[in-house]
Coordinates of C-alpha atoms in Angstrom, one line a residue:
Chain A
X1 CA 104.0 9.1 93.9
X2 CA 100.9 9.5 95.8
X3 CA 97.8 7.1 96.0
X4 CA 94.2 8.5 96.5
X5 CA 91.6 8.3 99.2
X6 CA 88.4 9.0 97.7
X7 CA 85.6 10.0 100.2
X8 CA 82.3 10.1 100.1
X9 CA 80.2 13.1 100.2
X10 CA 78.7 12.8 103.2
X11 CA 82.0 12.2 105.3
X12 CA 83.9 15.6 103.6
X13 CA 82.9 17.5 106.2
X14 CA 85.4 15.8 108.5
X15 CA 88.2 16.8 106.4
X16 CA 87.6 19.7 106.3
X17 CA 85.6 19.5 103.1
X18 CA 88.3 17.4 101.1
X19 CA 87.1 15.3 98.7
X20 CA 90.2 13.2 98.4
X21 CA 93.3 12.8 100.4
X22 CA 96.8 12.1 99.2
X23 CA 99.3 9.4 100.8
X24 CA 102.8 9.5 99.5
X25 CA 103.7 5.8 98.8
X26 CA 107.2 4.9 98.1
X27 CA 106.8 1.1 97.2
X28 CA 103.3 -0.6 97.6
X29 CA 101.8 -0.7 101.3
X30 CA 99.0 -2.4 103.0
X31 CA 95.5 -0.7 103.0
X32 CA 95.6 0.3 106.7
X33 CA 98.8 1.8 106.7
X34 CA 97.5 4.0 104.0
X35 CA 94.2 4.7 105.7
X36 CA 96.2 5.3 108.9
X37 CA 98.5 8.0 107.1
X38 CA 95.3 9.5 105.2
X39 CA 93.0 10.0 108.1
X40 CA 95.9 10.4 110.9
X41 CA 94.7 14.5 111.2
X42 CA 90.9 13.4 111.3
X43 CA 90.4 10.6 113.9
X44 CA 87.1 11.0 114.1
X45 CA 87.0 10.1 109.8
X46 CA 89.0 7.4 111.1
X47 CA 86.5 5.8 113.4
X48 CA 83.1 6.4 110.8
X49 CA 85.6 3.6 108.4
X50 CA 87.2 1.0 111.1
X51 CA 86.3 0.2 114.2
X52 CA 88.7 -0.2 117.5
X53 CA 90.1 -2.9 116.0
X54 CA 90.8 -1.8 112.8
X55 CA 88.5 -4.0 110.7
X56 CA 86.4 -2.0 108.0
X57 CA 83.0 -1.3 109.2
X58 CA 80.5 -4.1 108.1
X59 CA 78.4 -1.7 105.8
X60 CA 81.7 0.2 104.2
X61 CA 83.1 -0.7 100.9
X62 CA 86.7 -0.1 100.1
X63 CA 87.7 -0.4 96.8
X64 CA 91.7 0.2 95.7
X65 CA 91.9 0.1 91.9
X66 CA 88.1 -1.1 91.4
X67 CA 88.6 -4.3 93.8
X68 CA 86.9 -4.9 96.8
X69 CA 89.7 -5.2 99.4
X70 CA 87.2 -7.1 101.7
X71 CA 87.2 -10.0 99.6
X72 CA 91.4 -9.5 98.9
X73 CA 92.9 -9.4 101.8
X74 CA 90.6 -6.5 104.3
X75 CA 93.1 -4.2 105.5
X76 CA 96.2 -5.8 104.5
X77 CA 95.4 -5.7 100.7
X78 CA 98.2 -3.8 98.8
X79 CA 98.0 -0.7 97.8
X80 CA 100.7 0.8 95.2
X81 CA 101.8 4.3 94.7
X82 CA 99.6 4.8 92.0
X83 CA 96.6 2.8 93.5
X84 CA 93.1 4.8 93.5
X85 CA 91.4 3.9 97.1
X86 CA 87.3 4.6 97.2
X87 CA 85.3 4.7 100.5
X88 CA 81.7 3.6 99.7
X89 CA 78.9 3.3 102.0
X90 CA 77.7 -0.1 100.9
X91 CA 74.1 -0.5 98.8
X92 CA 72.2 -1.1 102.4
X93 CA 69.6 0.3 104.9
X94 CA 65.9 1.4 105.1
Chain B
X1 CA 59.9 31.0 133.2
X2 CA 60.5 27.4 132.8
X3 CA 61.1 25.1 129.6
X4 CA 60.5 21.2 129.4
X5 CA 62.4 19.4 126.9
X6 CA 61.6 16.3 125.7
X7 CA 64.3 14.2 123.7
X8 CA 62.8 11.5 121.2
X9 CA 65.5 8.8 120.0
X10 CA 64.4 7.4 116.8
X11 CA 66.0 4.5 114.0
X12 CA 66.4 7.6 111.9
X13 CA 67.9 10.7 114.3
X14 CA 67.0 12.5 117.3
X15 CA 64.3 15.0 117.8
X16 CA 63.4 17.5 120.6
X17 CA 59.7 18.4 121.6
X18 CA 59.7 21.7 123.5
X19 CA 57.6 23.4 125.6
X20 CA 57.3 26.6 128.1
X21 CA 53.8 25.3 129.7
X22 CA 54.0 21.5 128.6
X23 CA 50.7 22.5 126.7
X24 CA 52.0 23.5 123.7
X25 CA 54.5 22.0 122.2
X26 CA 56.9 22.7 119.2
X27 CA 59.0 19.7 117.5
X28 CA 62.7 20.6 116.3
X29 CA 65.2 18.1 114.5
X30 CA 66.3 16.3 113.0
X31 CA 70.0 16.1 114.6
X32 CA 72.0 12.7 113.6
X33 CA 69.0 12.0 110.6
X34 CA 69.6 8.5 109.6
X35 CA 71.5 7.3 112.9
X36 CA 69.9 4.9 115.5
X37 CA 69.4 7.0 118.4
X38 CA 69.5 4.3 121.3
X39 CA 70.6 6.7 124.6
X40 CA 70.0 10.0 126.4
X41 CA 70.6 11.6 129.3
X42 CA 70.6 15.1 129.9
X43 CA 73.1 15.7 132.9
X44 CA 72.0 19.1 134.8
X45 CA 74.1 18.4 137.8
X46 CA 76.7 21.1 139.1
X47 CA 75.2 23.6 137.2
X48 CA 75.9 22.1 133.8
X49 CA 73.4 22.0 130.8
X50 CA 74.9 18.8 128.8
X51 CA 72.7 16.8 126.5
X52 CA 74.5 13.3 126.1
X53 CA 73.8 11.2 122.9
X54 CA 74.9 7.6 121.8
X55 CA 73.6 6.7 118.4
X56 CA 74.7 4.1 115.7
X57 CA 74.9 5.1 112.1
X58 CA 74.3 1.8 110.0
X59 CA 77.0 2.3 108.1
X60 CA 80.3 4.5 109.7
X61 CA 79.4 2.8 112.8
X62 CA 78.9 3.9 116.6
X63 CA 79.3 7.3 118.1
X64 CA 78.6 9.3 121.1
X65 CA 78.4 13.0 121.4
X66 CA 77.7 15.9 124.1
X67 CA 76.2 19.4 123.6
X68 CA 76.2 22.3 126.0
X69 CA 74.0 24.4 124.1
X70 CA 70.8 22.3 123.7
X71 CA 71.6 20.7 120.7
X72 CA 72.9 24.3 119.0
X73 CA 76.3 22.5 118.9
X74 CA 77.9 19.1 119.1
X75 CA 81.3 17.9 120.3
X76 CA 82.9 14.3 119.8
X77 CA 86.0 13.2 121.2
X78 CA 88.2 12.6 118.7
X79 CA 89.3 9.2 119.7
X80 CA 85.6 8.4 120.1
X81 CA 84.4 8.5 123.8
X82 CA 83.8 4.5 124.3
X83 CA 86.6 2.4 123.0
X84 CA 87.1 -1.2 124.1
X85 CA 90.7 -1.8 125.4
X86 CA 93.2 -3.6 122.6
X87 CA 93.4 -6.5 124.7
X88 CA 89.5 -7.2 124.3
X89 CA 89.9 -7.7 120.6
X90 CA 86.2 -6.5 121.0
X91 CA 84.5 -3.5 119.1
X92 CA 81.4 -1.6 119.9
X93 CA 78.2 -1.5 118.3
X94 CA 76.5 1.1 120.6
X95 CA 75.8 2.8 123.7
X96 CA 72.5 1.8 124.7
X97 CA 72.2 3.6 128.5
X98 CA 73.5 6.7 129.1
X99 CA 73.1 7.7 133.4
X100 CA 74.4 10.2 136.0
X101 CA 76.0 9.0 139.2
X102 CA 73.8 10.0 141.9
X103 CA 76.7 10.3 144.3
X104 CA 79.4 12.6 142.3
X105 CA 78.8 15.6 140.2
X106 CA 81.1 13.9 137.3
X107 CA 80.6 10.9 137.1
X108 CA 78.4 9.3 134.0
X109 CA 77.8 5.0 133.3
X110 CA 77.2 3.9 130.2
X111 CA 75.7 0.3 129.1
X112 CA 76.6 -0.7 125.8
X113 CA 76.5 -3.4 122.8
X114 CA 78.2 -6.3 123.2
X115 CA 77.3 -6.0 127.4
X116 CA 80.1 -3.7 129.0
X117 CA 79.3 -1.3 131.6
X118 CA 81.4 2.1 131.4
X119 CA 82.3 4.9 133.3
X120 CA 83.0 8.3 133.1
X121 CA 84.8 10.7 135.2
X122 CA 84.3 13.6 133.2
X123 CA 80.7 14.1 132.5
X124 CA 80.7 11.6 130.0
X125 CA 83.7 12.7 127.3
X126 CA 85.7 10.1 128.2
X127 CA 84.5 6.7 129.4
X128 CA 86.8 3.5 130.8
X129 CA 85.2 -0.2 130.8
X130 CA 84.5 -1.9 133.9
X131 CA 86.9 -4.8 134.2
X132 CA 85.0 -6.8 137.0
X133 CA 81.7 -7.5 134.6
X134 CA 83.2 -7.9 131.3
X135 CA 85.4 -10.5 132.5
X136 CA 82.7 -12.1 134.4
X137 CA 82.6 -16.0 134.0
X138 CA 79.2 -15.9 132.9
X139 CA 79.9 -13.8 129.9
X140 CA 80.1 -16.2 127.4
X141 CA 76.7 -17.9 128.0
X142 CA 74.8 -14.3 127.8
X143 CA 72.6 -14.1 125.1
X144 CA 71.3 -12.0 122.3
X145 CA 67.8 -10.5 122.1
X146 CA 66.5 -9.2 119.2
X147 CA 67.9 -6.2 119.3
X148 CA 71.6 -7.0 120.3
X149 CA 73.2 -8.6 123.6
X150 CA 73.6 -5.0 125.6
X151 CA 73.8 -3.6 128.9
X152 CA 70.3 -1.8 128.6
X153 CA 69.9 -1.0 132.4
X154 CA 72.3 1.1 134.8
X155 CA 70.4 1.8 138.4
X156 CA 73.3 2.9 140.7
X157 CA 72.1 2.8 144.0
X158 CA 71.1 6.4 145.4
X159 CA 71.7 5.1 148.8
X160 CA 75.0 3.3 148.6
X161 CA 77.8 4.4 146.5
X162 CA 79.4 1.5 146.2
X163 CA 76.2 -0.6 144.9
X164 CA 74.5 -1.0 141.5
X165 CA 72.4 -2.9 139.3
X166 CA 72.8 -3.2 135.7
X167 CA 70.6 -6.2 133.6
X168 CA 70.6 -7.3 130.2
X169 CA 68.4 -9.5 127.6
X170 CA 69.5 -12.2 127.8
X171 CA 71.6 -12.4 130.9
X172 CA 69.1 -10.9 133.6
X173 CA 70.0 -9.0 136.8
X174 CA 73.5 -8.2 138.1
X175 CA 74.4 -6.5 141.1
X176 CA 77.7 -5.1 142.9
X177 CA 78.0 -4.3 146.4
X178 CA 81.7 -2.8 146.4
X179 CA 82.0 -0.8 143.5
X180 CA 82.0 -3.0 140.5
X181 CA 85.2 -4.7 141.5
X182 CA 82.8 -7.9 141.6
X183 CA 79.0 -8.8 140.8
X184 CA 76.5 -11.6 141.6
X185 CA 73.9 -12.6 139.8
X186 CA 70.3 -11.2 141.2
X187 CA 67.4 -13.4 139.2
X188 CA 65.8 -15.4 141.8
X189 CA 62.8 -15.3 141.5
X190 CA 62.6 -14.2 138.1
X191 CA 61.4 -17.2 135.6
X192 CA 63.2 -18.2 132.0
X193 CA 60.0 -20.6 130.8
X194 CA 62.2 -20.5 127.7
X195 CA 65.0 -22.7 129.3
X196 CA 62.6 -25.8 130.0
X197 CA 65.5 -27.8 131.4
X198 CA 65.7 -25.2 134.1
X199 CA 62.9 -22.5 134.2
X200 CA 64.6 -20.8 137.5
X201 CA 68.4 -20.7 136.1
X202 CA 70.9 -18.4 138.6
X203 CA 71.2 -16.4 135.4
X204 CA 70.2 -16.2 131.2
X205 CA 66.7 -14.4 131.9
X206 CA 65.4 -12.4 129.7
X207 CA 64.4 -9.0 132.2
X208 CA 63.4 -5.9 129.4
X209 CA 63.8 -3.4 132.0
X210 CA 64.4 -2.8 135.5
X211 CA 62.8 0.8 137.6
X212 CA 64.3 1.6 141.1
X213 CA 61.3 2.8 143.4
X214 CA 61.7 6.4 143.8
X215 CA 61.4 6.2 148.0
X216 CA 62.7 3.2 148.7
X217 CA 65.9 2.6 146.9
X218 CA 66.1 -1.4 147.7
X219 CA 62.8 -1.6 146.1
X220 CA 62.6 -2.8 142.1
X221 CA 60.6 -3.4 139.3
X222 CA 61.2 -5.5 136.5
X223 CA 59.8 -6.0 133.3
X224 CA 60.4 -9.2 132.1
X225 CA 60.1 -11.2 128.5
X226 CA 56.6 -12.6 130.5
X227 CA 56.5 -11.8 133.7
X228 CA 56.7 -8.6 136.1
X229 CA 58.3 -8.6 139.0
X230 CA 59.1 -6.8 142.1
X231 CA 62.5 -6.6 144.4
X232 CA 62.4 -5.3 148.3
X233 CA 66.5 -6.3 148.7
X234 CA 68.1 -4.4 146.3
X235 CA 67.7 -6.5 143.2
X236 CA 68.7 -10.1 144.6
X237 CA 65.3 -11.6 145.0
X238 CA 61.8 -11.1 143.6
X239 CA 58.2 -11.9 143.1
X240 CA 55.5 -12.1 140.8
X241 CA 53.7 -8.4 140.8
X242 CA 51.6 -9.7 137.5
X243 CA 48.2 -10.5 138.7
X244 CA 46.0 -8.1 138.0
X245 CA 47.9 -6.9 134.7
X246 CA 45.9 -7.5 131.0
X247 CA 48.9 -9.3 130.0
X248 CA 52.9 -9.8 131.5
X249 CA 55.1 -8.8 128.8
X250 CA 56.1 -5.8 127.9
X251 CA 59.2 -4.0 127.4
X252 CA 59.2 -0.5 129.8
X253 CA 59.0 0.1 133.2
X254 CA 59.0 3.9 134.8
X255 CA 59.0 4.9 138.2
X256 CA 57.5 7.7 139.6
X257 CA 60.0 10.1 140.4
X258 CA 58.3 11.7 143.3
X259 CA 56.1 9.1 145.0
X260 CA 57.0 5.5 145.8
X261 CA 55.2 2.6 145.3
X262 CA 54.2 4.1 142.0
X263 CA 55.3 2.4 138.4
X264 CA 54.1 2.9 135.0
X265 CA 54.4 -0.2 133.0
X266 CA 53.4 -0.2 128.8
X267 CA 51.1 -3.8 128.6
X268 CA 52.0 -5.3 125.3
X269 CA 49.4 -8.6 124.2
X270 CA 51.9 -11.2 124.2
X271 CA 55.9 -12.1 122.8
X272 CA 54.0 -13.7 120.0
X273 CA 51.7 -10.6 119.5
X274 CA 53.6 -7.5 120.0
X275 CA 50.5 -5.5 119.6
X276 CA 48.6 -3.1 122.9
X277 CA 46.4 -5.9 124.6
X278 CA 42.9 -5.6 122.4
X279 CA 44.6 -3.2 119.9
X280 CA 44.1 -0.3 122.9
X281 CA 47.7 2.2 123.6
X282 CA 47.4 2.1 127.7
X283 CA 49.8 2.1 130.7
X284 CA 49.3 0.3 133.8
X285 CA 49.6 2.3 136.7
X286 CA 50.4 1.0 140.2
X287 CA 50.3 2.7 143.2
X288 CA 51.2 0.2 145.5
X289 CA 54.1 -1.2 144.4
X290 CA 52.3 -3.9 142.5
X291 CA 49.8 -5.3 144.6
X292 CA 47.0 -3.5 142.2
X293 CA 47.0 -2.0 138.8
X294 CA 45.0 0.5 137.2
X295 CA 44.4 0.7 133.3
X296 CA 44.9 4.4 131.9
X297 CA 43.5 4.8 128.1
X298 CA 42.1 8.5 128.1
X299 CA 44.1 10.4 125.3
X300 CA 45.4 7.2 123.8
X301 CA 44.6 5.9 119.9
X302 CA 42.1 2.3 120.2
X303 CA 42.9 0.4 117.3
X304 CA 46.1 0.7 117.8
X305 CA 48.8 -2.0 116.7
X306 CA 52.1 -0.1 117.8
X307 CA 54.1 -0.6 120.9
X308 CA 56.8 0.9 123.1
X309 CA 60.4 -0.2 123.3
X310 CA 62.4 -0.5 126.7
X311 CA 64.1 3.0 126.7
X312 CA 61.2 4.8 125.1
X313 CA 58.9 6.3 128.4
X314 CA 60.6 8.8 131.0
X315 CA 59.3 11.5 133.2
X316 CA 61.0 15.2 133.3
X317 CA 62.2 17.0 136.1
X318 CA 59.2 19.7 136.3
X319 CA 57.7 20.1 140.7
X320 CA 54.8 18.1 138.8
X321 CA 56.2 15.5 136.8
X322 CA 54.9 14.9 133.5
X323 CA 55.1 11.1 131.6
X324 CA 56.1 10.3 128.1
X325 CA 56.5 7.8 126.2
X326 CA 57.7 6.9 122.5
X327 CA 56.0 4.5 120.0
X328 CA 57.0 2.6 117.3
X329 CA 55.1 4.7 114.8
X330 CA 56.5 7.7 115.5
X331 CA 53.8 9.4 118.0
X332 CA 55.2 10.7 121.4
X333 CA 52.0 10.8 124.1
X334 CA 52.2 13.5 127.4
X335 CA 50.3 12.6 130.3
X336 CA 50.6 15.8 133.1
X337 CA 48.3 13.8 135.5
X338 CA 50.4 10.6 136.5
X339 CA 49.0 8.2 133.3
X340 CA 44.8 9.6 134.0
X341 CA 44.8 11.5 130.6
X342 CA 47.4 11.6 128.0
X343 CA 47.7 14.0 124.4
X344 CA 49.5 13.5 121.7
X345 CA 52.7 16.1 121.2
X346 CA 54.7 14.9 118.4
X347 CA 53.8 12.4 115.4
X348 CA 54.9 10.9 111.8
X349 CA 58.6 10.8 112.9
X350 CA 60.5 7.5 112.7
X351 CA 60.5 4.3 115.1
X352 CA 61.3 5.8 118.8
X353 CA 63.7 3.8 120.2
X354 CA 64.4 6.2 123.6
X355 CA 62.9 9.0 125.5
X356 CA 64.4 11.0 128.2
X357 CA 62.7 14.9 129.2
X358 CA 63.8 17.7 131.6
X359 CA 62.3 20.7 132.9
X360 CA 64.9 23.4 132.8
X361 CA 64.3 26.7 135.0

């Protein structure tokens, strides 16, 4: 089984255009180990979501099956084989 | 046939103003639209033609990038240039200075949010953090200005390798004399009237921006949150240079690049009224390190309610050096005669947060 990592449209272009990556999940695994494994051939992807210490950047949303992992458990929410995971810029700026 | 390039850092991307006579002037960009462009530097040194960039997208975060071809191009690291070390449990939120060694060909610093001081040993792809100032004692009483708590000026010393200045808001003047293995504080002199209990602290001023004369190089100027100041040992002491200005504050200070004694400084009315002093765009021009000053206003809007942040003035390169500077609504101003006339070469583009320029050949 494979989750989902949604991107948004304006990050494609650093993966090459995809608009979703697959992770092959055996049993349920935390959010960053399944951001790790999605964006492991595009660091630079990697860096626009988390910063050097892996925290999800202040004005990113995550969502994995509609929730908002920042307010489950950040990057050591669960994420099962079947999970959907979106990458949101958040509602913010001017 | 030469070309001067000017490159205007905005909250919204990065433009570039270019021009074969510095008369006419066409306006290309944006590159990075809807990033906070905070730093510039365009390294011509060894033959190379690199534009550096560090800007700060609001939402996937911090990022610095190089090009070779004037912009044509961009490359980032893939691991992302600046990276604070695991054991800092510390992330950054943006390269604010971006400056070539005067001493080696290679060699880049970089001043960033929250205050680290970086450097590059290969033209500014790579960059490692200076252990000696981040792990300073003082660190943890340095404030935050408006704007962030940053390293927002790198002066290594053009004289002595081993010696450099770097200052931040709020923290004030720091200075190494063996290579940024260790630093001292260099404030005295320089008043906080917003620490009452202690107006002349050995550190915590607020100092907006420090210039390195361009004939002397133990001589500074310093642009303080109120107050202006000049150095004659390298940044350890100073004194008041502020009579004769409209007003002290101000965020900018540019030295002449060609002639010492000479420093452009951006007047703005008060902290309280962050507005030209009577609503008239100037600079103040000294020519004598501070003991007079000269108000230039030919070219510039009256009526005028803008200002000009630390990083937004510079001078290019060109035998004749021409002065620009940024303002907060978007209008870059030329001056080809040392501040006496000034005209207007770029408008209606977002906040300008830095302006560098160089005169290729």
């Amino acid at each position: 089984m494979s989750a989902r990592v949604v991107l948004p449209g304006m990050l494609r272009e650093l993966a090459d255009g995809a608009a979703e990556l697959p992770v092959e999940l055996a049993d349920a695994a935390p959010l960053a180990e399944v951001l790790d494994r999605a964006f492991e051939p595009w660091p630079i992807l990697a860096t626009r979501i988390r910063d050097e210490r892996g925290e999800i950047r202040r004005h990113v949303n995550v969502f994995i099956d509609g929730e908002d992992a920042k307010r489950v458990a950040g990057v050591q929410t669960p994420v099962s084989p079947t999970s959907t995971v979106h990458v949101i810029n958040a509602v913010s700026g001017g | 046939m030469s070309e001067t390039i000017v490159g205007i850092g905005t909250r919204k991307g990065l433009w570039f103003a270019r021009s074969e006579d510095r008369e006419e002037w066409r306006v290309d960009g944006p590159h990075f639209l809807m990033s906070e462009v905070l730093s510039l530097l365009f390294d011509t040194r060894g033959g190379r033609t690199r534009t550096l960039v560090g800007f700060r997208s609001s939402h996937w975060g911090p990022s610095l990038q190089h090009s070779d071809d004037l912009g044509a191009t961009w490359v980032e690291h893939p691991d992302g240039s600046i990276r604070f070390p695991d054991d800092t449990d510390t992330a950054l939120k943006a390269t604010w200075q971006l400056v070539a060694d005067p001493h080696d060909g290679d060699v880049v610093w970089a001043g960033t949010e929250p205050q680290g001081l970086w450097r590059s040993e290969d033209a500014g792809e790579t960059f490692e953090l200076n252990r000696g100032l981040w792990e300073h004692p003082h660190r943890p009483e340095w404030g935050e200005g408006f704007g962030g708590g940053a390293i927002h000026t790198v002066l290594p010393s053009p004289a002595t390798p081993d010696s450099m200045l770097v200052a931040m808001s709020t923290g004030g003047v720091y200075n190494t004399r063996d290579g940024g293995a260790t630093w001292e504080p260099g404030n005295t002199g320089i008043r906080a009237y917003f620490m009452p209990h202690n107006e002349y602290p050995e550190f915590g001023q607020c100092v907006h921006k420090v210039a390195r004369d361009s004939a002397t190089s133990t001589r500074l100027y310093a642009q303080n949150h109120r107050g202006v100041y000049r150095s004659d040992d390298d940044g350890v002491t100073w004194t008041s240079i502020e009579e004769g200005l409209p007003t002290n504050f101000g965020m900018t200070a540019v030295a002449h690049p060609g002639r010492g004694d000479t420093v452009w400084l951006v007047p703005i009315a008060s902290d309280g009224e962050r507005i030209p002093p009577g609503a008239q765009l100037q600079t103040q021009r000294t020519d004598d390190a501070g003991a007079t000053w000269r108000t230039q206003t030919t070219g510039l809007p009256s009526r005028s309610y803008t200002n000009v942040l630390r990083d937004a003035a510079g001078t290019d390169t060109h035998d004749q050096p021409g002065l620009y500077f940024g303002t907060r609504n978007g209008e870059v101003y030329a001056s080809l005669d040392d501040g006496e006339s000034y005209s207007r070469i770029a408008e209606q583009l977002p906040d300008i947060l830095c302006v560098r320029a160089v005169t290729l050949s």
